[in-house]
Tab-separated table of C-alpha atoms in Angstrom:
chain	number	residue	atom	x	y	z
A	1	MET	CA	26.019	10.244	-12.695
A	2	HIS	CA	28.532	12.578	-11.905
A	3	GLY	CA	28.519	16.497	-12.381
A	4	GLN	CA	31.596	18.636	-12.152
A	5	GLN	CA	31.452	22.484	-10.566
A	6	SER	CA	31.713	25.336	-13.591
A	7	THR	CA	32.804	28.453	-13.411
A	8	GLY	CA	31.936	32.471	-15.600
A	9	GLY	CA	33.631	34.984	-14.819
A	10	ASP	CA	32.928	35.807	-10.384
A	11	HIS	CA	30.570	33.141	-10.299
A	12	VAL	CA	30.634	30.182	-9.270
A	13	PHE	CA	27.843	27.574	-10.444
A	14	PRO	CA	26.620	24.548	-8.310
A	15	PRO	CA	27.046	21.528	-10.398
A	16	VAL	CA	25.214	20.313	-13.596
A	17	LEU	CA	23.971	16.725	-13.270
A	18	SER	CA	22.363	15.185	-16.361
A	19	PHE	CA	20.771	12.393	-16.507
A	20	PRO	CA	21.777	10.316	-20.280
A	21	GLU	CA	19.174	9.364	-23.175
A	22	ARG	CA	17.216	6.343	-22.688
A	23	ARG	CA	17.975	4.521	-25.328
A	24	GLU	CA	17.076	1.014	-24.053
A	25	SER	CA	13.773	-0.699	-26.040
A	26	ARG	CA	12.120	-1.132	-22.337
A	27	LEU	CA	10.705	1.935	-20.575
A	28	GLN	CA	13.246	1.927	-17.534
A	29	PRO	CA	14.330	4.658	-15.966
A	30	ALA	CA	16.738	6.770	-16.222
A	31	CYS	CA	16.735	8.055	-12.556
A	32	ASN	CA	15.109	6.283	-9.120
A	33	ALA	CA	11.589	8.352	-9.064
A	34	GLY	CA	10.747	6.790	-12.118
A	35	CYS	CA	11.699	9.811	-14.955
A	36	PHE	CA	12.976	9.457	-18.579
A	37	SER	CA	14.600	12.951	-18.899
A	38	ARG	CA	17.575	14.363	-21.042
A	39	LYS	CA	16.740	17.645	-18.911
A	40	LYS	CA	19.792	18.997	-17.073
A	41	VAL	CA	18.945	20.492	-13.569
A	42	PRO	CA	21.516	21.969	-10.585
A	43	ALA	CA	22.223	20.252	-7.450
A	44	ASP	CA	21.451	22.198	-5.161
A	45	SER	CA	23.969	23.542	-2.941
A	46	SER	CA	25.099	19.847	-0.829
A	47	GLY	CA	26.008	18.630	-4.340
A	48	LYS	CA	22.179	16.187	-3.563
A	49	LEU	CA	19.999	15.700	-6.435
A	50	PRO	CA	17.066	17.787	-5.803
A	51	SER	CA	13.230	15.943	-6.322
A	52	CYS	CA	12.653	14.691	-9.864
A	53	ILE	CA	9.606	15.071	-8.895
A	54	ALA	CA	9.324	18.718	-7.346
A	55	MET	CA	10.876	19.747	-11.112
A	56	GLY	CA	8.614	18.232	-12.603
A	57	PHE	CA	12.257	16.581	-15.560
A	58	GLN	CA	10.332	16.107	-18.815
A	59	ALA	CA	9.881	13.232	-21.253
A	60	PRO	CA	11.606	12.352	-23.759
A	61	ARG	CA	9.196	14.093	-27.695
A	62	THR	CA	10.417	11.017	-29.553
A	63	PRO	CA	7.694	8.607	-30.314
A	64	VAL	CA	7.343	5.843	-27.935
A	65	THR	CA	5.472	2.764	-28.704
A	66	TYR	CA	3.400	1.084	-26.202
A	67	GLN	CA	2.244	-2.639	-25.709
A	68	ASP	CA	0.429	-2.405	-22.314
A	69	ILE	CA	-1.104	0.602	-22.579
A	70	LEU	CA	-2.694	3.252	-25.000
A	71	TYR	CA	-1.727	6.661	-24.392
A	72	GLU	CA	-4.140	10.311	-26.503
A	73	LYS	CA	-3.339	13.467	-26.018
A	74	LYS	CA	-6.763	15.036	-26.854
A	75	ALA	CA	-8.654	18.913	-26.553
A	76	GLY	CA	-7.057	19.028	-23.832
A	77	ILE	CA	-6.675	16.148	-22.644
A	78	ALA	CA	-4.439	12.833	-21.939
A	79	TRP	CA	-5.942	9.522	-22.152
A	80	ILE	CA	-4.482	6.435	-20.443
A	81	THR	CA	-5.585	3.408	-20.811
A	82	ILE	CA	-4.468	0.084	-19.418
A	83	ASN	CA	-4.749	-2.626	-22.576
A	84	ARG	CA	-4.881	-5.672	-21.476
A	85	PRO	CA	-8.030	-6.737	-21.350
A	86	GLU	CA	-7.168	-10.527	-21.232
A	87	VAL	CA	-6.367	-10.122	-18.067
A	88	ARG	CA	-8.854	-7.853	-16.637
A	89	ASN	CA	-6.354	-5.013	-17.595
A	90	ALA	CA	-3.821	-6.516	-14.415
A	91	PHE	CA	-0.426	-5.256	-14.474
A	92	ARG	CA	2.561	-6.703	-14.758
A	93	ALA	CA	5.747	-4.492	-14.676
A	94	GLN	CA	5.870	-3.421	-18.165
A	95	THR	CA	2.386	-2.109	-17.356
A	96	VAL	CA	3.381	0.053	-14.627
A	97	ASN	CA	6.334	1.972	-16.150
A	98	GLU	CA	4.598	2.931	-19.654
A	99	MET	CA	1.987	3.881	-17.260
A	100	ILE	CA	4.857	6.342	-15.803
A	101	HIS	CA	6.273	7.232	-18.829
A	102	ALA	CA	2.639	8.500	-19.989
A	103	PHE	CA	1.819	10.509	-16.883
A	104	ARG	CA	5.174	11.810	-16.998
A	105	ASP	CA	4.848	12.990	-20.834
A	106	ALA	CA	1.385	14.639	-19.375
A	107	TRP	CA	3.166	16.663	-17.084
A	108	ALA	CA	5.785	18.035	-18.623
A	109	ASP	CA	3.006	18.624	-22.149
A	110	ASP	CA	1.422	22.415	-20.908
A	111	ASP	CA	-0.924	21.068	-23.833
A	112	VAL	CA	-2.695	19.106	-20.219
A	113	GLY	CA	-5.066	20.192	-18.442
A	114	VAL	CA	-6.143	16.767	-16.912
A	115	VAL	CA	-5.165	12.801	-17.717
A	116	VAL	CA	-8.404	10.072	-17.285
A	117	LEU	CA	-7.006	6.383	-16.790
A	118	THR	CA	-9.220	3.703	-17.792
A	119	GLY	CA	-8.557	0.040	-18.735
A	120	ALA	CA	-9.379	-1.096	-22.481
A	121	GLY	CA	-13.083	-2.853	-22.595
A	122	ASP	CA	-16.116	-3.001	-20.699
A	123	LYS	CA	-15.227	-6.103	-18.201
A	124	ALA	CA	-13.090	-3.548	-16.278
A	125	PHE	CA	-11.341	-0.352	-15.098
A	126	CYS	CA	-7.722	-2.420	-13.137
A	127	SER	CA	-7.609	-5.588	-11.196
A	128	GLY	CA	-4.230	-5.280	-9.565
A	129	GLY	CA	-1.334	-7.736	-9.837
A	130	ASP	CA	-0.983	-9.903	-12.933
A	131	GLN	CA	-0.599	-12.960	-10.139
A	132	LYS	CA	0.646	-15.619	-13.072
A	133	GLU	CA	3.719	-12.987	-13.230
A	134	ARG	CA	4.472	-13.109	-9.775
A	135	GLY	CA	7.476	-16.066	-8.047
A	136	PRO	CA	8.362	-16.742	-4.523
A	137	THR	CA	9.397	-13.221	-4.639
A	138	GLY	CA	7.700	-10.994	-6.414
A	139	TYR	CA	6.654	-10.020	-9.503
A	140	ALA	CA	9.521	-10.061	-12.312
A	141	GLY	CA	10.935	-7.093	-13.588
A	142	GLY	CA	12.750	-4.834	-10.630
A	143	PRO	CA	13.956	-4.795	-7.539
A	144	GLY	CA	11.421	-4.392	-4.537
A	145	ILE	CA	8.882	-7.091	-5.592
A	146	GLY	CA	9.372	-6.265	-8.986
A	147	LEU	CA	6.692	-3.657	-9.934
A	148	ASN	CA	6.836	0.257	-9.265
A	149	VAL	CA	3.572	0.252	-7.997
A	150	ALA	CA	5.373	3.487	-5.367
A	151	GLU	CA	5.869	5.334	-8.267
A	152	LEU	CA	2.994	5.696	-10.093
A	153	HIS	CA	0.733	5.978	-7.318
A	154	SER	CA	3.376	8.958	-6.507
A	155	VAL	CA	3.214	10.381	-10.026
A	156	ILE	CA	-0.234	10.262	-10.459
A	157	ARG	CA	-0.860	12.283	-7.187
A	158	ASN	CA	2.564	14.975	-7.353
A	159	ILE	CA	1.064	15.187	-11.684
A	160	PRO	CA	-0.385	18.975	-11.054
A	161	LYS	CA	-2.994	18.394	-13.031
A	162	PRO	CA	-6.351	16.882	-12.370
A	163	VAL	CA	-6.267	12.374	-13.040
A	164	ILE	CA	-9.857	11.266	-13.080
A	165	ALA	CA	-10.620	7.648	-12.353
A	166	MET	CA	-13.132	6.956	-15.784
A	167	VAL	CA	-14.282	2.678	-13.859
A	168	ASN	CA	-15.689	1.368	-16.828
A	169	GLY	CA	-15.545	-2.435	-15.097
A	170	TYR	CA	-14.170	-4.214	-11.761
A	171	ALA	CA	-11.759	-1.595	-9.736
A	172	ILE	CA	-10.303	-4.294	-8.036
A	173	GLY	CA	-7.123	-5.085	-5.843
A	174	GLY	CA	-4.146	-2.881	-7.255
A	175	GLY	CA	-6.938	-1.136	-9.546
A	176	HIS	CA	-8.367	-0.159	-6.725
A	177	VAL	CA	-5.978	1.532	-5.228
A	178	LEU	CA	-4.954	2.866	-8.869
A	179	HIS	CA	-8.235	5.007	-8.593
A	180	VAL	CA	-8.131	5.273	-4.791
A	181	VAL	CA	-5.016	7.788	-5.976
A	182	CYS	CA	-6.608	9.774	-8.585
A	183	ASP	CA	-8.019	13.058	-7.390
A	184	LEU	CA	-11.833	12.025	-9.236
A	185	THR	CA	-13.764	9.097	-9.774
A	186	ILE	CA	-16.696	8.605	-12.521
A	187	ALA	CA	-18.001	4.977	-11.993
A	188	ALA	CA	-19.656	2.992	-14.651
A	189	ASP	CA	-23.228	1.790	-12.962
A	190	THR	CA	-21.325	-2.122	-13.407
A	191	ALA	CA	-18.328	-0.853	-12.173
A	192	ILE	CA	-17.597	-3.515	-9.118
A	193	PHE	CA	-14.532	-1.867	-6.412
A	194	GLY	CA	-13.585	-4.786	-4.079
A	195	GLN	CA	-10.172	-5.508	-2.463
A	196	VAL	CA	-8.061	-8.881	-2.691
A	197	GLY	CA	-5.032	-8.757	-1.199
A	198	PRO	CA	-5.593	-11.197	1.743
A	199	LYS	CA	-7.085	-13.407	-0.776
A	200	VAL	CA	-4.007	-13.857	-2.718
A	201	GLY	CA	-1.740	-13.175	0.046
A	202	SER	CA	-1.031	-9.639	-0.460
A	203	VAL	CA	-1.766	-6.295	0.841
A	204	ASP	CA	-1.656	-2.447	-0.365
A	205	PRO	CA	0.497	-0.898	2.924
A	206	GLY	CA	0.128	2.971	1.631
A	207	PHE	CA	-2.209	5.126	-0.442
A	208	GLY	CA	-3.867	2.071	-0.973
A	209	THR	CA	-5.244	1.286	3.348
A	210	ALA	CA	-4.498	5.314	4.984
A	211	TYR	CA	-5.329	7.561	2.151
A	212	LEU	CA	-8.153	4.793	1.791
A	213	ALA	CA	-9.538	5.266	5.501
A	214	ARG	CA	-9.359	8.972	4.983
A	215	ILE	CA	-12.481	8.660	1.419
A	216	VAL	CA	-14.888	6.311	3.162
A	217	GLY	CA	-13.495	6.359	7.272
A	218	GLU	CA	-11.797	3.849	9.412
A	219	LYS	CA	-14.518	1.704	9.873
A	220	LYS	CA	-15.194	1.168	6.283
A	221	ALA	CA	-12.050	1.087	5.353
A	222	ARG	CA	-10.919	-2.041	7.544
A	223	GLU	CA	-14.208	-3.830	6.727
A	224	ILE	CA	-13.444	-3.241	3.311
A	225	TRP	CA	-9.188	-4.885	3.603
A	226	PHE	CA	-10.807	-7.606	6.611
A	227	LEU	CA	-13.596	-9.121	4.558
A	228	CYS	CA	-12.481	-8.771	1.135
A	229	ARG	CA	-15.970	-8.158	0.240
A	230	GLN	CA	-17.337	-6.586	-3.157
A	231	TYR	CA	-19.303	-3.254	-4.292
A	232	THR	CA	-21.801	-2.273	-6.624
A	233	ALA	CA	-21.253	1.410	-7.695
A	234	GLN	CA	-24.063	2.313	-5.984
A	235	GLU	CA	-22.453	1.901	-2.636
A	236	ALA	CA	-19.174	2.615	-3.241
A	237	LEU	CA	-21.075	6.228	-4.168
A	238	GLU	CA	-22.919	6.525	-0.903
A	239	MET	CA	-19.677	5.208	0.926
A	240	GLY	CA	-18.054	8.002	-1.075
A	241	LEU	CA	-15.628	6.591	-2.843
A	242	VAL	CA	-16.860	7.725	-6.043
A	243	ASN	CA	-17.684	11.104	-7.618
A	244	LYS	CA	-19.990	9.868	-9.418
A	245	VAL	CA	-22.115	6.480	-11.380
A	246	VAL	CA	-23.128	6.845	-14.602
A	247	PRO	CA	-24.872	4.386	-17.064
A	248	ALA	CA	-22.449	2.371	-18.636
A	249	SER	CA	-22.998	3.923	-22.374
A	250	GLU	CA	-23.307	7.518	-20.998
A	251	LEU	CA	-19.742	7.252	-19.311
A	252	ARG	CA	-16.660	8.055	-22.232
A	253	ALA	CA	-19.517	11.821	-22.566
A	254	GLU	CA	-19.655	12.018	-19.132
A	255	VAL	CA	-15.647	12.350	-17.981
A	256	GLU	CA	-15.729	14.387	-20.858
A	257	ARG	CA	-17.720	17.229	-19.454
A	258	TRP	CA	-16.267	17.224	-16.380
A	259	CYS	CA	-12.608	17.836	-18.217
A	260	ASN	CA	-13.986	19.762	-20.122
A	261	GLU	CA	-15.099	22.472	-17.126
A	262	ILE	CA	-11.639	21.310	-15.962
A	263	LEU	CA	-9.865	22.923	-18.931
A	264	ALA	CA	-12.121	26.280	-18.485
A	265	LEU	CA	-10.788	27.085	-14.543
A	266	SER	CA	-7.715	27.966	-14.156
A	267	PRO	CA	-4.498	25.125	-14.363
A	268	THR	CA	-2.089	27.389	-11.327
A	269	ALA	CA	-4.759	27.341	-9.157
A	270	LEU	CA	-6.146	24.038	-10.025
A	271	LYS	CA	-1.883	22.678	-9.573
A	272	LEU	CA	-2.211	24.396	-5.950
A	273	ALA	CA	-5.040	23.674	-5.657
A	274	LYS	CA	-4.120	19.396	-5.510
A	275	GLN	CA	-0.854	21.236	-3.907
A	276	SER	CA	-2.863	21.666	-0.549
A	277	PHE	CA	-4.506	18.773	-0.462
A	278	ASN	CA	-1.537	16.345	-1.189
A	279	ALA	CA	0.967	17.615	2.031
A	280	ASP	CA	-2.418	16.462	4.252
A	281	THR	CA	-1.323	13.357	3.500
A	282	GLU	CA	1.473	13.877	2.320
A	283	HIS	CA	3.284	11.825	5.296
A	284	ILE	CA	1.497	8.179	4.026
A	285	ASN	CA	4.253	8.352	1.476
A	286	GLY	CA	7.043	7.061	4.552
A	287	ILE	CA	4.206	4.723	5.389
A	288	THR	CA	4.847	3.167	1.679
A	289	GLU	CA	8.281	2.904	1.497
A	290	LEU	CA	8.276	0.985	4.628
A	291	GLY	CA	5.472	-1.145	4.060
A	292	PHE	CA	6.717	-1.852	0.697
A	293	SER	CA	10.431	-2.928	2.299
A	294	ALA	CA	8.202	-5.384	4.127
A	295	LEU	CA	6.411	-6.638	2.328
A	296	GLU	CA	8.992	-7.648	-0.246
A	297	LEU	CA	9.870	-9.428	2.598
A	298	TYR	CA	6.037	-10.955	3.076
A	299	TYR	CA	6.585	-12.242	0.159
A	300	GLN	CA	9.189	-14.009	0.154
A	301	THR	CA	7.124	-15.884	3.140
A	302	PRO	CA	5.447	-19.263	3.405
A	303	GLU	CA	2.146	-18.127	3.655
A	304	ALA	CA	2.360	-15.318	1.632
A	305	GLN	CA	3.377	-17.755	-1.640
A	306	GLU	CA	0.238	-19.776	-0.210
A	307	GLY	CA	-2.234	-17.163	-1.204
A	308	LEU	CA	-0.090	-16.899	-4.916
A	309	LYS	CA	-0.138	-21.304	-5.033
A	310	ALA	CA	-4.221	-21.400	-4.749
A	311	PHE	CA	-5.640	-18.361	-6.607
A	312	LEU	CA	-3.152	-20.266	-9.666
A	313	GLU	CA	-4.563	-23.949	-8.333
A	314	LYS	CA	-8.576	-21.794	-8.275
A	315	ARG	CA	-8.663	-23.493	-4.361
A	316	LYS	CA	-9.001	-22.043	-1.418
A	317	PRO	CA	-6.027	-21.045	0.519
A	318	ASP	CA	-4.640	-22.396	3.326
A	319	PHE	CA	-2.856	-19.953	5.132
A	320	ARG	CA	-2.343	-20.308	8.744
A	321	GLY	CA	-0.982	-24.117	7.385
A	322	ALA	CA	0.583	-22.501	5.689
A	323	ARG	CA	2.358	-20.800	8.470
A	324	ARG	CA	2.070	-23.532	10.193
A	325	LYS	CA	5.658	-24.966	7.919
């Protein structure tokens, strides 16, 4: 991307950087922050491009066909549904990119006041990264670990509108982290929560650990990660991990009630409140960047690969034996 300095009379304007219109069928970001903008944004006085998140780039207004998610906007609510029920709504690179795209679209639409994230069917909200898509160096689909998960977490946190996780079943592993980073969580009484990372040679080295501790406390967060137990919706409610539990048959109606209450409030006040909450934990972004760089290296070790192989072969992993190789 190159900017040219323009002049107008006696005034000198900073360089204008433009992003090319996206023409590929695959949802690849036009910049490293995962936006899909055709909007021209001026650089600052140093020539550095402002943060895409801070600028709130617009998503393209042309229709988009999603493969892995369902996306609907209705009556001020944006519904983003992970649509891979055959694998308990586990995500792959395509899924993550599509979710980022949908969140960016909801961000740019002034008619949207609240976003709901959920999973298709009644078995799972999301079961995390699809292990069948993970190879010796990470997931297939991009640089780093192959999944743009850090950017997905960032856009959920930074979209200036409340995001509600509607948990209709298993919220496990990376899927558990997704509901953690949402602003609110409403769960069916059939929902199950928990972590599996250490069982399969993985971990979430950012909001899924450090921010989780802010929600449930250090001791409970360490229990969740160190033992990889599963918790009922009622147990999650008692530890402050969810806001409300309702019968599965009433879940959608309850979420809509919460959304409508939010839509009756000042969007600017909600935006400022969310940004104020986020400011207290923004340093975790740095932990995330460092952590995912370490995770990229960890995935290439015999220990991490043993976790993946054991999962695919449906056997108990021998992590300590793998470390001795």
